[in-house]
PDB file of C-alpha atoms in Angstrom:
ATOM      1  CA  ARG A   1       0.000   0.000   0.000  1.00  0.00           C
ATOM      2  CA  LYS A   2       1.063   3.594  -0.581  1.00  0.00           C
ATOM      3  CA  GLY A   3       3.000   4.943   2.377  1.00  0.00           C
ATOM      4  CA  ARG A   4       3.228   1.516   4.031  1.00  0.00           C
ATOM      5  CA  HIS A   5       6.643   0.205   5.087  1.00  0.00           C
ATOM      6  CA  VAL A   6       7.555  -3.135   3.467  1.00  0.00           C
ATOM      7  CA  PRO A   7      10.746  -5.229   3.095  1.00  0.00           C
ATOM      8  CA  CYS A   8      13.393  -3.417   1.036  1.00  0.00           C
ATOM      9  CA  PRO A   9      14.021  -5.058  -2.376  1.00  0.00           C
ATOM     10  CA  ILE A  10      17.749  -4.389  -1.937  1.00  0.00           C
ATOM     11  CA  HIS A  11      18.471  -4.729   1.772  1.00  0.00           C
ATOM     12  CA  GLY A  12      15.687  -7.066   2.890  1.00  0.00           C
ATOM     13  CA  GLY A  13      14.482  -6.771   6.465  1.00  0.00           C
ATOM     14  CA  LYS A  14      10.877  -6.078   7.427  1.00  0.00           C
ATOM     15  CA  ASP A  15      10.144  -2.386   6.943  1.00  0.00           C
ATOM     16  CA  GLY A  16      12.950  -0.611   5.103  1.00  0.00           C
ATOM     17  CA  PHE A  17      11.085   0.528   1.996  1.00  0.00           C
ATOM     18  CA  ARG A  18       7.972   2.433   0.965  1.00  0.00           C
ATOM     19  CA  VAL A  19       6.605   4.314  -2.025  1.00  0.00           C
ATOM     20  CA  PHE A  20       5.342   7.893  -2.066  1.00  0.00           C
ATOM     21  CA  ARG A  21       1.657   8.501  -1.490  1.00  0.00           C
ATOM     22  CA  ASP A  22       1.592  10.063  -4.985  1.00  0.00           C
ATOM     23  CA  VAL A  23       3.469   7.124  -6.531  1.00  0.00           C
ATOM     24  CA  ASP A  24       0.881   6.914  -9.336  1.00  0.00           C
ATOM     25  CA  GLU A  25       2.091  10.317 -10.505  1.00  0.00           C
ATOM     26  CA  THR A  26       5.761  10.381  -9.505  1.00  0.00           C
ATOM     27  CA  GLY A  27       6.924   6.775  -9.133  1.00  0.00           C
ATOM     28  CA  GLY A  28       8.953   7.943  -6.153  1.00  0.00           C
ATOM     29  CA  SER A  29      10.109   5.761  -3.253  1.00  0.00           C
ATOM     30  CA  ILE A  30      12.157   5.803  -0.062  1.00  0.00           C
ATOM     31  CA  CYS A  31      14.704   3.277   1.204  1.00  0.00           C
ATOM     32  CA  ASN A  32      15.535   3.739   4.895  1.00  0.00           C
ATOM     33  CA  THR A  33      19.179   2.953   4.099  1.00  0.00           C
ATOM     34  CA  CYS A  34      19.700   4.600   0.709  1.00  0.00           C
ATOM     35  CA  GLY A  35      17.324   7.523   1.010  1.00  0.00           C
ATOM     36  CA  ILE A  36      14.889   9.171  -1.410  1.00  0.00           C
ATOM     37  CA  HIS A  37      14.316   8.217  -5.051  1.00  0.00           C
ATOM     38  CA  ALA A  38      12.338  11.141  -6.381  1.00  0.00           C
ATOM     39  CA  ASP A  39      10.721   9.537  -9.436  1.00  0.00           C
ATOM     40  CA  GLY A  40      10.033   6.258 -11.201  1.00  0.00           C
ATOM     41  CA  LEU A  41      13.239   6.276 -13.250  1.00  0.00           C
ATOM     42  CA  SER A  42      15.326   6.859 -10.110  1.00  0.00           C
ATOM     43  CA  THR A  43      13.526   3.969  -8.401  1.00  0.00           C
ATOM     44  CA  LEU A  44      14.161   1.603 -11.338  1.00  0.00           C
ATOM     45  CA  ILE A  45      17.831   2.608 -11.605  1.00  0.00           C
ATOM     46  CA  TRP A  46      18.324   2.045  -7.853  1.00  0.00           C
ATOM     47  CA  ALA A  47      16.351  -1.215  -7.560  1.00  0.00           C
ATOM     48  CA  ASN A  48      17.877  -2.902 -10.622  1.00  0.00           C
ATOM     49  CA  GLY A  49      21.327  -1.355 -10.743  1.00  0.00           C
ATOM     50  CA  TRP A  50      20.602  -0.119 -14.272  1.00  0.00           C
ATOM     51  CA  PRO A  51      22.252   2.814 -16.034  1.00  0.00           C
ATOM     52  CA  PHE A  52      19.912   5.679 -16.927  1.00  0.00           C
ATOM     53  CA  SER A  53      19.860   4.745 -20.625  1.00  0.00           C
ATOM     54  CA  LEU A  54      18.675   1.191 -19.912  1.00  0.00           C
ATOM     55  CA  ALA A  55      15.976   2.357 -17.491  1.00  0.00           C
ATOM     56  CA  LEU A  56      14.741   4.838 -20.093  1.00  0.00           C
ATOM     57  CA  LYS A  57      14.647   2.143 -22.800  1.00  0.00           C
ATOM     58  CA  VAL A  58      12.759  -0.309 -20.581  1.00  0.00           C
ATOM     59  CA  VAL A  59      10.144   2.324 -19.755  1.00  0.00           C
ATOM     60  CA  ALA A  60       9.851   3.329 -23.415  1.00  0.00           C
ATOM     61  CA  ASP A  61       9.433  -0.302 -24.478  1.00  0.00           C
ATOM     62  CA  TYR A  62       6.809  -0.834 -21.811  1.00  0.00           C
ATOM     63  CA  LEU A  63       4.857   2.182 -23.004  1.00  0.00           C
ATOM     64  CA  LEU A  64       5.231   1.006 -26.626  1.00  0.00           C
ATOM     65  CA  ALA A  65       7.005   4.244 -27.497  1.00  0.00           C
ATOM     66  CA  GLY A  66       7.260   4.885 -31.226  1.00  0.00           C
ATOM     67  CA  ASN A  67       4.104   2.979 -32.190  1.00  0.00           C
ATOM     68  CA  THR A  68       1.515   5.020 -34.035  1.00  0.00           C
ATOM     69  CA  PHE A  69      -1.570   2.828 -33.641  1.00  0.00           C
ATOM     70  CA  ALA A  70      -4.382   4.217 -31.600  1.00  0.00           C
ATOM     71  CA  LYS A  71      -4.621   3.008 -28.029  1.00  0.00           C
ATOM     72  CA  PRO A  72      -7.973   2.289 -26.410  1.00  0.00           C
ATOM     73  CA  ALA A  73      -9.362   5.219 -24.492  1.00  0.00           C
ATOM     74  CA  ARG A  74      -8.804   4.848 -20.770  1.00  0.00           C
ATOM     75  CA  VAL A  75     -11.705   5.326 -18.421  1.00  0.00           C
ATOM     76  CA  ILE A  76     -10.692   7.825 -15.773  1.00  0.00           C
ATOM     77  CA  ALA A  77     -12.563   7.831 -12.491  1.00  0.00           C
ATOM     78  CA  LEU A  78     -13.467  11.278 -11.233  1.00  0.00           C
ATOM     79  CA  LYS A  79     -11.679  12.186  -8.029  1.00  0.00           C
ATOM     80  CA  LYS A  80     -12.404  14.726  -5.388  1.00  0.00           C
ATOM     81  CA  PRO A  81     -10.530  17.981  -6.050  1.00  0.00           C
ATOM     82  CA  ALA A  82      -7.047  17.676  -4.574  1.00  0.00           C
ATOM     83  CA  LYS A  83      -5.952  20.122  -1.932  1.00  0.00           C
ATOM     84  CA  SER A  84      -3.724  22.862  -3.287  1.00  0.00           C
ATOM     85  CA  LEU A  85      -0.007  22.719  -2.550  1.00  0.00           C
ATOM     86  CA  SER A  86      -0.339  25.826  -0.393  1.00  0.00           C
ATOM     87  CA  GLU A  87      -3.137  24.224   1.657  1.00  0.00           C
ATOM     88  CA  THR A  88      -1.165  20.998   2.100  1.00  0.00           C
ATOM     89  CA  GLY A  89       2.028  22.867   2.960  1.00  0.00           C
ATOM     90  CA  GLU A  90       0.281  24.998   5.560  1.00  0.00           C
ATOM     91  CA  ARG A  91      -1.336  21.926   7.136  1.00  0.00           C
ATOM     92  CA  LEU A  92       2.072  20.222   7.386  1.00  0.00           C
ATOM     93  CA  ARG A  93       3.693  23.337   8.862  1.00  0.00           C
ATOM     94  CA  GLN A  94       0.983  23.562  11.491  1.00  0.00           C
ATOM     95  CA  SER A  95       1.414  19.877  12.347  1.00  0.00           C
ATOM     96  CA  LEU A  96       5.185  20.222  12.762  1.00  0.00           C
ATOM     97  CA  ASN A  97       4.853  23.358  14.876  1.00  0.00           C
ATOM     98  CA  ARG A  98       2.173  21.763  17.052  1.00  0.00           C
ATOM     99  CA  VAL A  99       4.243  18.640  17.776  1.00  0.00           C
ATOM    100  CA  TRP A 100       7.328  20.721  18.625  1.00  0.00           C
ATOM    101  CA  SER A 101       5.351  23.105  20.862  1.00  0.00           C
ATOM    102  CA  GLU A 102       3.809  20.160  22.739  1.00  0.00           C
ATOM    103  CA  SER A 103       7.213  18.618  23.457  1.00  0.00           C
ATOM    104  CA  PHE A 104       9.362  18.819  26.595  1.00  0.00           C
ATOM    105  CA  ASP A 105      13.045  19.415  27.290  1.00  0.00           C
ATOM    106  CA  VAL A 106      14.747  16.031  27.634  1.00  0.00           C
ATOM    107  CA  LEU A 107      15.775  16.957  31.187  1.00  0.00           C
ATOM    108  CA  ALA A 108      12.192  17.740  32.255  1.00  0.00           C
ATOM    109  CA  LYS A 109      10.516  15.286  34.630  1.00  0.00           C
ATOM    110  CA  GLU A 110       7.982  14.370  31.909  1.00  0.00           C
ATOM    111  CA  SER A 111      10.835  13.137  29.683  1.00  0.00           C
ATOM    112  CA  GLU A 112      11.882  10.155  31.797  1.00  0.00           C
ATOM    113  CA  PRO A 113      11.216   7.649  28.930  1.00  0.00           C
ATOM    114  CA  ALA A 114      13.651   9.567  26.694  1.00  0.00           C
ATOM    115  CA  ARG A 115      16.361   9.615  29.353  1.00  0.00           C
ATOM    116  CA  ARG A 116      15.862   5.907  30.028  1.00  0.00           C
ATOM    117  CA  TYR A 117      16.142   5.173  26.314  1.00  0.00           C
ATOM    118  CA  LEU A 118      19.352   7.147  25.859  1.00  0.00           C
ATOM    119  CA  ALA A 119      20.885   5.577  28.982  1.00  0.00           C
ATOM    120  CA  GLY A 120      19.905   2.138  27.708  1.00  0.00           C
ATOM    121  CA  ARG A 121      21.777   2.878  24.485  1.00  0.00           C
ATOM    122  CA  GLY A 122      24.901   3.679  26.485  1.00  0.00           C
ATOM    123  CA  LEU A 123      24.657   7.482  26.221  1.00  0.00           C
ATOM    124  CA  SER A 124      25.160   9.624  29.320  1.00  0.00           C
ATOM    125  CA  LEU A 125      26.136  13.138  28.206  1.00  0.00           C
ATOM    126  CA  THR A 126      23.577  15.938  28.675  1.00  0.00           C
ATOM    127  CA  PRO A 127      21.372  15.939  25.546  1.00  0.00           C
ATOM    128  CA  PRO A 128      21.548  18.978  23.223  1.00  0.00           C
ATOM    129  CA  ASP A 129      18.650  21.446  22.990  1.00  0.00           C
ATOM    130  CA  VAL A 130      17.747  20.222  19.501  1.00  0.00           C
ATOM    131  CA  LEU A 131      16.420  17.019  21.119  1.00  0.00           C
ATOM    132  CA  ARG A 132      12.952  17.090  22.712  1.00  0.00           C
ATOM    133  CA  PHE A 133      10.433  14.593  24.069  1.00  0.00           C
ATOM    134  CA  HIS A 134       6.761  14.139  23.187  1.00  0.00           C
ATOM    135  CA  SER A 135       4.606  12.082  25.537  1.00  0.00           C
ATOM    136  CA  SER A 136       2.129  10.736  22.962  1.00  0.00           C
ATOM    137  CA  LEU A 137       2.544  10.789  19.180  1.00  0.00           C
ATOM    138  CA  PRO A 138       0.345   8.874  16.696  1.00  0.00           C
ATOM    139  CA  TYR A 139       2.001   6.043  14.766  1.00  0.00           C
ATOM    140  CA  PHE A 140       0.643   5.409  11.283  1.00  0.00           C
ATOM    141  CA  ASP A 141       1.020   2.402   8.997  1.00  0.00           C
ATOM    142  CA  GLY A 142       0.023   4.012   5.716  1.00  0.00           C
ATOM    143  CA  ASP A 143      -3.266   5.787   6.461  1.00  0.00           C
ATOM    144  CA  LYS A 144      -4.093   3.604   9.475  1.00  0.00           C
ATOM    145  CA  MET A 145      -3.199   4.828  12.969  1.00  0.00           C
ATOM    146  CA  LEU A 146      -1.943   1.892  15.055  1.00  0.00           C
ATOM    147  CA  GLY A 147      -1.683   3.739  18.343  1.00  0.00           C
ATOM    148  CA  LYS A 148       0.074   6.532  20.208  1.00  0.00           C
ATOM    149  CA  PHE A 149       3.542   6.309  21.748  1.00  0.00           C
ATOM    150  CA  PRO A 150       6.080   8.520  23.522  1.00  0.00           C
ATOM    151  CA  ALA A 151       8.783   9.749  21.148  1.00  0.00           C
ATOM    152  CA  LEU A 152      12.221  11.326  21.148  1.00  0.00           C
ATOM    153  CA  LEU A 153      12.230  14.261  18.704  1.00  0.00           C
ATOM    154  CA  ALA A 154      15.081  15.909  16.823  1.00  0.00           C
ATOM    155  CA  MET A 155      14.815  18.885  14.475  1.00  0.00           C
ATOM    156  CA  LEU A 156      16.290  18.484  10.984  1.00  0.00           C
ATOM    157  CA  THR A 157      17.530  21.735   9.458  1.00  0.00           C
ATOM    158  CA  SER A 158      18.309  22.589   5.828  1.00  0.00           C
ATOM    159  CA  SER A 159      21.767  23.546   4.554  1.00  0.00           C
ATOM    160  CA  THR A 160      20.684  27.204   4.853  1.00  0.00           C
ATOM    161  CA  GLY A 161      19.518  26.854   8.470  1.00  0.00           C
ATOM    162  CA  GLN A 162      15.769  26.573   7.819  1.00  0.00           C
ATOM    163  CA  ALA A 163      13.819  24.127   9.995  1.00  0.00           C
ATOM    164  CA  ILE A 164      12.577  21.338   7.694  1.00  0.00           C
ATOM    165  CA  THR A 165      10.993  18.517   9.677  1.00  0.00           C
ATOM    166  CA  LEU A 166      11.193  16.381  12.812  1.00  0.00           C
ATOM    167  CA  HIS A 167      12.898  13.037  13.277  1.00  0.00           C
ATOM    168  CA  ARG A 168      10.948  10.732  15.621  1.00  0.00           C
ATOM    169  CA  THR A 169      12.156   7.745  17.632  1.00  0.00           C
ATOM    170  CA  TYR A 170       9.079   5.936  18.961  1.00  0.00           C
ATOM    171  CA  LEU A 171       9.405   4.608  22.521  1.00  0.00           C
ATOM    172  CA  THR A 172       7.484   2.857  25.270  1.00  0.00           C
ATOM    173  CA  PRO A 173       6.727   4.496  28.643  1.00  0.00           C
ATOM    174  CA  ASP A 174       9.587   2.539  30.219  1.00  0.00           C
ATOM    175  CA  GLY A 175      12.117   3.826  27.659  1.00  0.00           C
ATOM    176  CA  SER A 176      12.376   0.845  25.294  1.00  0.00           C
ATOM    177  CA  LYS A 177      11.866   0.943  21.534  1.00  0.00           C
ATOM    178  CA  ALA A 178       8.171   0.963  20.656  1.00  0.00           C
ATOM    179  CA  PRO A 179       6.715  -2.304  19.264  1.00  0.00           C
ATOM    180  CA  VAL A 180       6.252  -0.906  15.740  1.00  0.00           C
ATOM    181  CA  GLU A 181       7.755  -1.748  12.352  1.00  0.00           C
ATOM    182  CA  SER A 182       9.620   1.546  11.887  1.00  0.00           C
ATOM    183  CA  VAL A 183      10.854   2.901  15.197  1.00  0.00           C
ATOM    184  CA  LYS A 184      12.511   5.889  13.508  1.00  0.00           C
ATOM    185  CA  LYS A 185      10.620   8.126  11.080  1.00  0.00           C
ATOM    186  CA  LEU A 186      10.723  11.625   9.622  1.00  0.00           C
ATOM    187  CA  MET A 187       7.525  13.650   9.734  1.00  0.00           C
ATOM    188  CA  ALA A 188       6.074  14.801   6.417  1.00  0.00           C
ATOM    189  CA  TYR A 189       7.113  18.333   5.458  1.00  0.00           C
ATOM    190  CA  PRO A 190       6.059  20.991   2.905  1.00  0.00           C
ATOM    191  CA  LYS A 191       7.348  20.454  -0.622  1.00  0.00           C
ATOM    192  CA  ASP A 192       8.965  23.885  -0.705  1.00  0.00           C
ATOM    193  CA  ARG A 193      11.431  22.756   1.972  1.00  0.00           C
ATOM    194  CA  LYS A 194      14.578  20.970   0.741  1.00  0.00           C
ATOM    195  CA  ILE A 195      15.844  18.149   2.921  1.00  0.00           C
ATOM    196  CA  VAL A 196      18.859  17.206   0.764  1.00  0.00           C
ATOM    197  CA  GLY A 197      21.978  18.862   2.145  1.00  0.00           C
ATOM    198  CA  GLY A 198      20.494  19.233   5.619  1.00  0.00           C
ATOM    199  CA  ALA A 199      21.186  17.650   8.994  1.00  0.00           C
ATOM    200  CA  ILE A 200      20.242  17.493  12.663  1.00  0.00           C
ATOM    201  CA  ARG A 201      22.501  20.160  14.181  1.00  0.00           C
ATOM    202  CA  LEU A 202      23.401  18.886  17.642  1.00  0.00           C
ATOM    203  CA  ASP A 203      25.748  21.801  18.325  1.00  0.00           C
ATOM    204  CA  THR A 204      26.754  25.192  17.007  1.00  0.00           C
ATOM    205  CA  PRO A 205      30.353  24.627  15.850  1.00  0.00           C
ATOM    206  CA  ALA A 206      32.796  26.415  18.126  1.00  0.00           C
ATOM    207  CA  SER A 207      35.557  26.298  15.512  1.00  0.00           C
ATOM    208  CA  GLU A 208      36.151  25.597  11.826  1.00  0.00           C
ATOM    209  CA  VAL A 209      35.932  21.842  12.521  1.00  0.00           C
ATOM    210  CA  LEU A 210      32.777  19.714  12.342  1.00  0.00           C
ATOM    211  CA  ALA A 211      32.114  15.991  12.798  1.00  0.00           C
ATOM    212  CA  VAL A 212      29.318  14.370  10.757  1.00  0.00           C
ATOM    213  CA  THR A 213      27.583  11.009  11.175  1.00  0.00           C
ATOM    214  CA  GLU A 214      24.762   9.081   9.583  1.00  0.00           C
ATOM    215  CA  GLY A 215      22.510   8.125  12.546  1.00  0.00           C
ATOM    216  CA  LEU A 216      21.330  10.239  15.471  1.00  0.00           C
ATOM    217  CA  GLU A 217      22.549   7.951  18.248  1.00  0.00           C
ATOM    218  CA  THR A 218      25.890   7.584  16.470  1.00  0.00           C
ATOM    219  CA  ALA A 219      26.171  11.379  16.477  1.00  0.00           C
ATOM    220  CA  LEU A 220      25.411  11.486  20.211  1.00  0.00           C
ATOM    221  CA  ALA A 221      28.088   8.835  20.795  1.00  0.00           C
ATOM    222  CA  VAL A 222      30.711  10.813  18.851  1.00  0.00           C
ATOM    223  CA  ARG A 223      29.712  13.992  20.708  1.00  0.00           C
ATOM    224  CA  GLU A 224      30.105  12.255  24.060  1.00  0.00           C
ATOM    225  CA  ALA A 225      33.382  10.516  23.283  1.00  0.00           C
ATOM    226  CA  SER A 226      35.204  13.234  21.346  1.00  0.00           C
ATOM    227  CA  GLY A 227      33.786  16.523  22.618  1.00  0.00           C
ATOM    228  CA  MET A 228      33.559  17.709  19.014  1.00  0.00           C
ATOM    229  CA  SER A 229      30.637  19.602  17.464  1.00  0.00           C
ATOM    230  CA  VAL A 230      28.612  16.929  15.667  1.00  0.00           C
ATOM    231  CA  TRP A 231      25.799  16.999  13.095  1.00  0.00           C
ATOM    232  CA  CYS A 232      23.682  14.021  12.059  1.00  0.00           C
ATOM    233  CA  ALA A 233      22.697  13.482   8.413  1.00  0.00           C
ATOM    234  CA  VAL A 234      19.972  10.867   9.287  1.00  0.00           C
ATOM    235  CA  ASN A 235      20.756   8.328   6.525  1.00  0.00           C
ATOM    236  CA  ALA A 236      23.450   7.346   4.035  1.00  0.00           C
ATOM    237  CA  TYR A 237      21.882   9.195   1.104  1.00  0.00           C
ATOM    238  CA  LEU A 238      21.703  12.482   3.004  1.00  0.00           C
ATOM    239  CA  LEU A 239      25.212  11.932   4.372  1.00  0.00           C
ATOM    240  CA  GLY A 240      26.559  11.701   0.824  1.00  0.00           C
ATOM    241  CA  HIS A 241      24.833  14.992  -0.049  1.00  0.00           C
ATOM    242  CA  PHE A 242      25.520  16.855   3.205  1.00  0.00           C
ATOM    243  CA  VAL A 243      26.418  20.557   2.909  1.00  0.00           C
ATOM    244  CA  PRO A 244      28.432  22.099   5.784  1.00  0.00           C
ATOM    245  CA  PRO A 245      28.075  25.789   6.704  1.00  0.00           C
ATOM    246  CA  ASP A 246      30.404  28.310   5.073  1.00  0.00           C
ATOM    247  CA  ALA A 247      32.592  28.753   8.159  1.00  0.00           C
ATOM    248  CA  ILE A 248      33.612  25.062   8.276  1.00  0.00           C
ATOM    249  CA  ARG A 249      37.056  24.264   6.826  1.00  0.00           C
ATOM    250  CA  LYS A 250      37.577  20.707   8.166  1.00  0.00           C
ATOM    251  CA  VAL A 251      35.082  17.821   8.355  1.00  0.00           C
ATOM    252  CA  LEU A 252      35.597  14.465  10.053  1.00  0.00           C
ATOM    253  CA  VAL A 253      33.075  11.850   8.887  1.00  0.00           C
ATOM    254  CA  PHE A 254      32.431   9.073  11.418  1.00  0.00           C
ATOM    255  CA  ALA A 255      31.126   6.507   8.923  1.00  0.00           C
ATOM    256  CA  ASP A 256      29.073   3.380   9.550  1.00  0.00           C
ATOM    257  CA  LYS A 257      30.656   0.067   8.527  1.00  0.00           C
ATOM    258  CA  ASP A 258      27.908  -1.676   6.522  1.00  0.00           C
ATOM    259  CA  ARG A 259      27.863  -5.123   4.981  1.00  0.00           C
ATOM    260  CA  PRO A 260      28.483  -5.182   1.211  1.00  0.00           C
ATOM    261  CA  THR A 261      25.467  -5.393  -1.104  1.00  0.00           C
ATOM    262  CA  THR A 262      25.072  -5.662  -4.867  1.00  0.00           C
ATOM    263  CA  GLN A 263      24.291  -1.943  -5.012  1.00  0.00           C
ATOM    264  CA  HIS A 264      27.114  -0.983  -2.650  1.00  0.00           C
ATOM    265  CA  PRO A 265      29.955  -3.537  -2.807  1.00  0.00           C
ATOM    266  CA  GLU A 266      32.049  -1.571  -0.294  1.00  0.00           C
ATOM    267  CA  GLY A 267      29.075  -0.997   2.044  1.00  0.00           C
ATOM    268  CA  HIS A 268      26.612   1.850   1.755  1.00  0.00           C
ATOM    269  CA  GLY A 269      27.877   3.774   4.786  1.00  0.00           C
ATOM    270  CA  GLN A 270      31.453   3.649   3.537  1.00  0.00           C
ATOM    271  CA  ALA A 271      30.404   4.632  -0.005  1.00  0.00           C
ATOM    272  CA  ALA A 272      28.368   7.604   1.231  1.00  0.00           C
ATOM    273  CA  ALA A 273      31.241   8.809   3.437  1.00  0.00           C
ATOM    274  CA  LYS A 274      33.676   8.519   0.514  1.00  0.00           C
ATOM    275  CA  GLN A 275      31.271  10.437  -1.733  1.00  0.00           C
ATOM    276  CA  LEU A 276      31.014  13.226   0.840  1.00  0.00           C
ATOM    277  CA  VAL A 277      34.767  13.426   1.442  1.00  0.00           C
ATOM    278  CA  GLU A 278      35.565  13.639  -2.281  1.00  0.00           C
ATOM    279  CA  ARG A 279      32.946  16.340  -2.831  1.00  0.00           C
ATOM    280  CA  LEU A 280      34.152  18.406   0.132  1.00  0.00           C
ATOM    281  CA  TRP A 281      37.770  18.331  -1.046  1.00  0.00           C
ATOM    282  CA  GLY A 282      36.478  19.580  -4.400  1.00  0.00           C
ATOM    283  CA  LEU A 283      34.911  22.522  -2.546  1.00  0.00           C
ATOM    284  CA  GLY A 284      38.185  23.344  -0.815  1.00  0.00           C
ATOM    285  CA  ILE A 285      37.164  21.794   2.527  1.00  0.00           C
ATOM    286  CA  GLN A 286      39.558  19.290   4.113  1.00  0.00           C
ATOM    287  CA  ALA A 287      37.681  16.081   4.931  1.00  0.00           C
ATOM    288  CA  TRP A 288      38.455  12.583   6.168  1.00  0.00           C
ATOM    289  CA  ALA A 289      36.289   9.510   6.788  1.00  0.00           C
ATOM    290  CA  ILE A 290      36.994   6.999   9.547  1.00  0.00           C
ATOM    291  CA  VAL A 291      35.321   3.601   9.881  1.00  0.00           C
ATOM    292  CA  PRO A 292      35.002   1.571  13.110  1.00  0.00           C
ATOM    293  CA  ALA A 293      37.650  -1.087  13.612  1.00  0.00           C
ATOM    294  CA  GLY A 294      36.573  -4.698  14.026  1.00  0.00           C
ATOM    295  CA  GLN A 295      34.126  -7.117  12.457  1.00  0.00           C
ATOM    296  CA  ILE A 296      30.398  -6.549  12.085  1.00  0.00           C
ATOM    297  CA  PRO A 297      28.759  -8.741  14.745  1.00  0.00           C
ATOM    298  CA  SER A 298      26.894 -11.798  13.535  1.00  0.00           C
ATOM    299  CA  GLY A 299      23.242 -11.040  12.857  1.00  0.00           C
ATOM    300  CA  GLN A 300      23.799  -7.280  12.499  1.00  0.00           C
ATOM    301  CA  LYS A 301      23.823  -5.254   9.285  1.00  0.00           C
ATOM    302  CA  SER A 302      26.469  -2.798  10.399  1.00  0.00           C
ATOM    303  CA  LEU A 303      28.960  -1.603  12.990  1.00  0.00           C
ATOM    304  CA  ASP A 304      28.785   2.059  14.034  1.00  0.00           C
ATOM    305  CA  TRP A 305      30.506   4.387  16.487  1.00  0.00           C
ATOM    306  CA  LEU A 306      27.836   3.887  19.160  1.00  0.00           C
ATOM    307  CA  ASP A 307      28.802   0.203  19.082  1.00  0.00           C
ATOM    308  CA  VAL A 308      32.426   1.279  19.507  1.00  0.00           C
ATOM    309  CA  LEU A 309      31.554   3.493  22.492  1.00  0.00           C
ATOM    310  CA  ASN A 310      29.776   0.617  24.224  1.00  0.00           C
ATOM    311  CA  ARG A 311      32.450  -1.916  23.282  1.00  0.00           C
ATOM    312  CA  ASP A 312      35.694   0.028  23.826  1.00  0.00           C
ATOM    313  CA  GLY A 313      34.845   3.322  25.522  1.00  0.00           C
ATOM    314  CA  CYS A 314      35.842   6.888  24.676  1.00  0.00           C
ATOM    315  CA  GLN A 315      39.525   6.046  24.262  1.00  0.00           C
ATOM    316  CA  ALA A 316      38.742   4.219  21.005  1.00  0.00           C
ATOM    317  CA  PHE A 317      37.703   7.457  19.267  1.00  0.00           C
ATOM    318  CA  PRO A 318      40.401   9.215  17.234  1.00  0.00           C
ATOM    319  CA  SER A 319      40.899  12.965  17.451  1.00  0.00           C
ATOM    320  CA  LEU A 320      41.160  15.193  14.399  1.00  0.00           C
ATOM    321  CA  GLN A 321      44.860  15.666  15.158  1.00  0.00           C
ATOM    322  CA  SER A 322      45.518  11.912  15.194  1.00  0.00           C
ATOM    323  CA  VAL A 323      43.697  11.487  11.871  1.00  0.00           C
ATOM    324  CA  GLU A 324      45.726  14.304  10.298  1.00  0.00           C
ATOM    325  CA  ARG A 325      48.982  12.760  11.608  1.00  0.00           C
ATOM    326  CA  ALA A 326      48.016   9.360  10.189  1.00  0.00           C
ATOM    327  CA  VAL A 327      47.254  10.895   6.797  1.00  0.00           C
ATOM    328  CA  ARG A 328      50.615  12.685   6.740  1.00  0.00           C
ATOM    329  CA  ARG A 329      52.436   9.434   7.562  1.00  0.00           C
ATOM    330  CA  VAL A 330      50.694   7.629   4.715  1.00  0.00           C
ATOM    331  CA  ALA A 331      51.425  10.487   2.320  1.00  0.00           C
TER     332      ALA A 331
END
């Protein structure tokens, strides 16, 4: 069903993939690992590993492009007038503002489930202001509401500093992950807001140096262990397209170590980090990617820096200076 989370055709699992609600018009889809595929051609290229030319030919062949015979007229069912983009955008803005205004500081007494969750993940540092807690948010599977749950909120901001949407981690009252298919979700946002290039800004950088991660809890782990200013890109696709602010001259990417797939033979997290580093050097920004040492545990899809914090402690995290020294030795 439109909007419903299903197993990903590339990565498997239970709930890593869904199509847009307007898939009949756009063909767009979302992979929780790879990110957004804005249209049908992008979805076909991603799902099949095809080059653009092949995807275009397959679609043209399917539509019998080039044939001149008349096609039977298609009966079109009349639909209710769609809401205008401005109406939809305003409704989404109001929803985002309402959820944020109803939320609590993570240190407030009402936010005990959030603090229990973070502690259970091995995180102890005082949470940044960009994180909030909501005591009861609806959880939808497509258009069907399955219930209401507490949730940890984080604001995702565009590359220009505009608030875009909210990242939700659904919880239980005792601070465990909620019993739902997709524990982590982004709220819908107006189409005039651009998510690509953005991030969850955990800190205001105090220098020209910034650390970047894929997942939120990974970012909190790096912040706790290194003391650096850290931003979270949310997923691998957005990490690869991340845009740092103008004042940043050095970026350290704490990459996830993912298992190889057909689409990403070196692992999607590693590929996204490499893509970002190469692009930043092209912009005149010094950048390095570091991947956790060790093997991915059996039964897990990846190894990230939160795993490292829980396994080895803060001493296992390299500093920017140690990374720069290692690069100079190799050079």
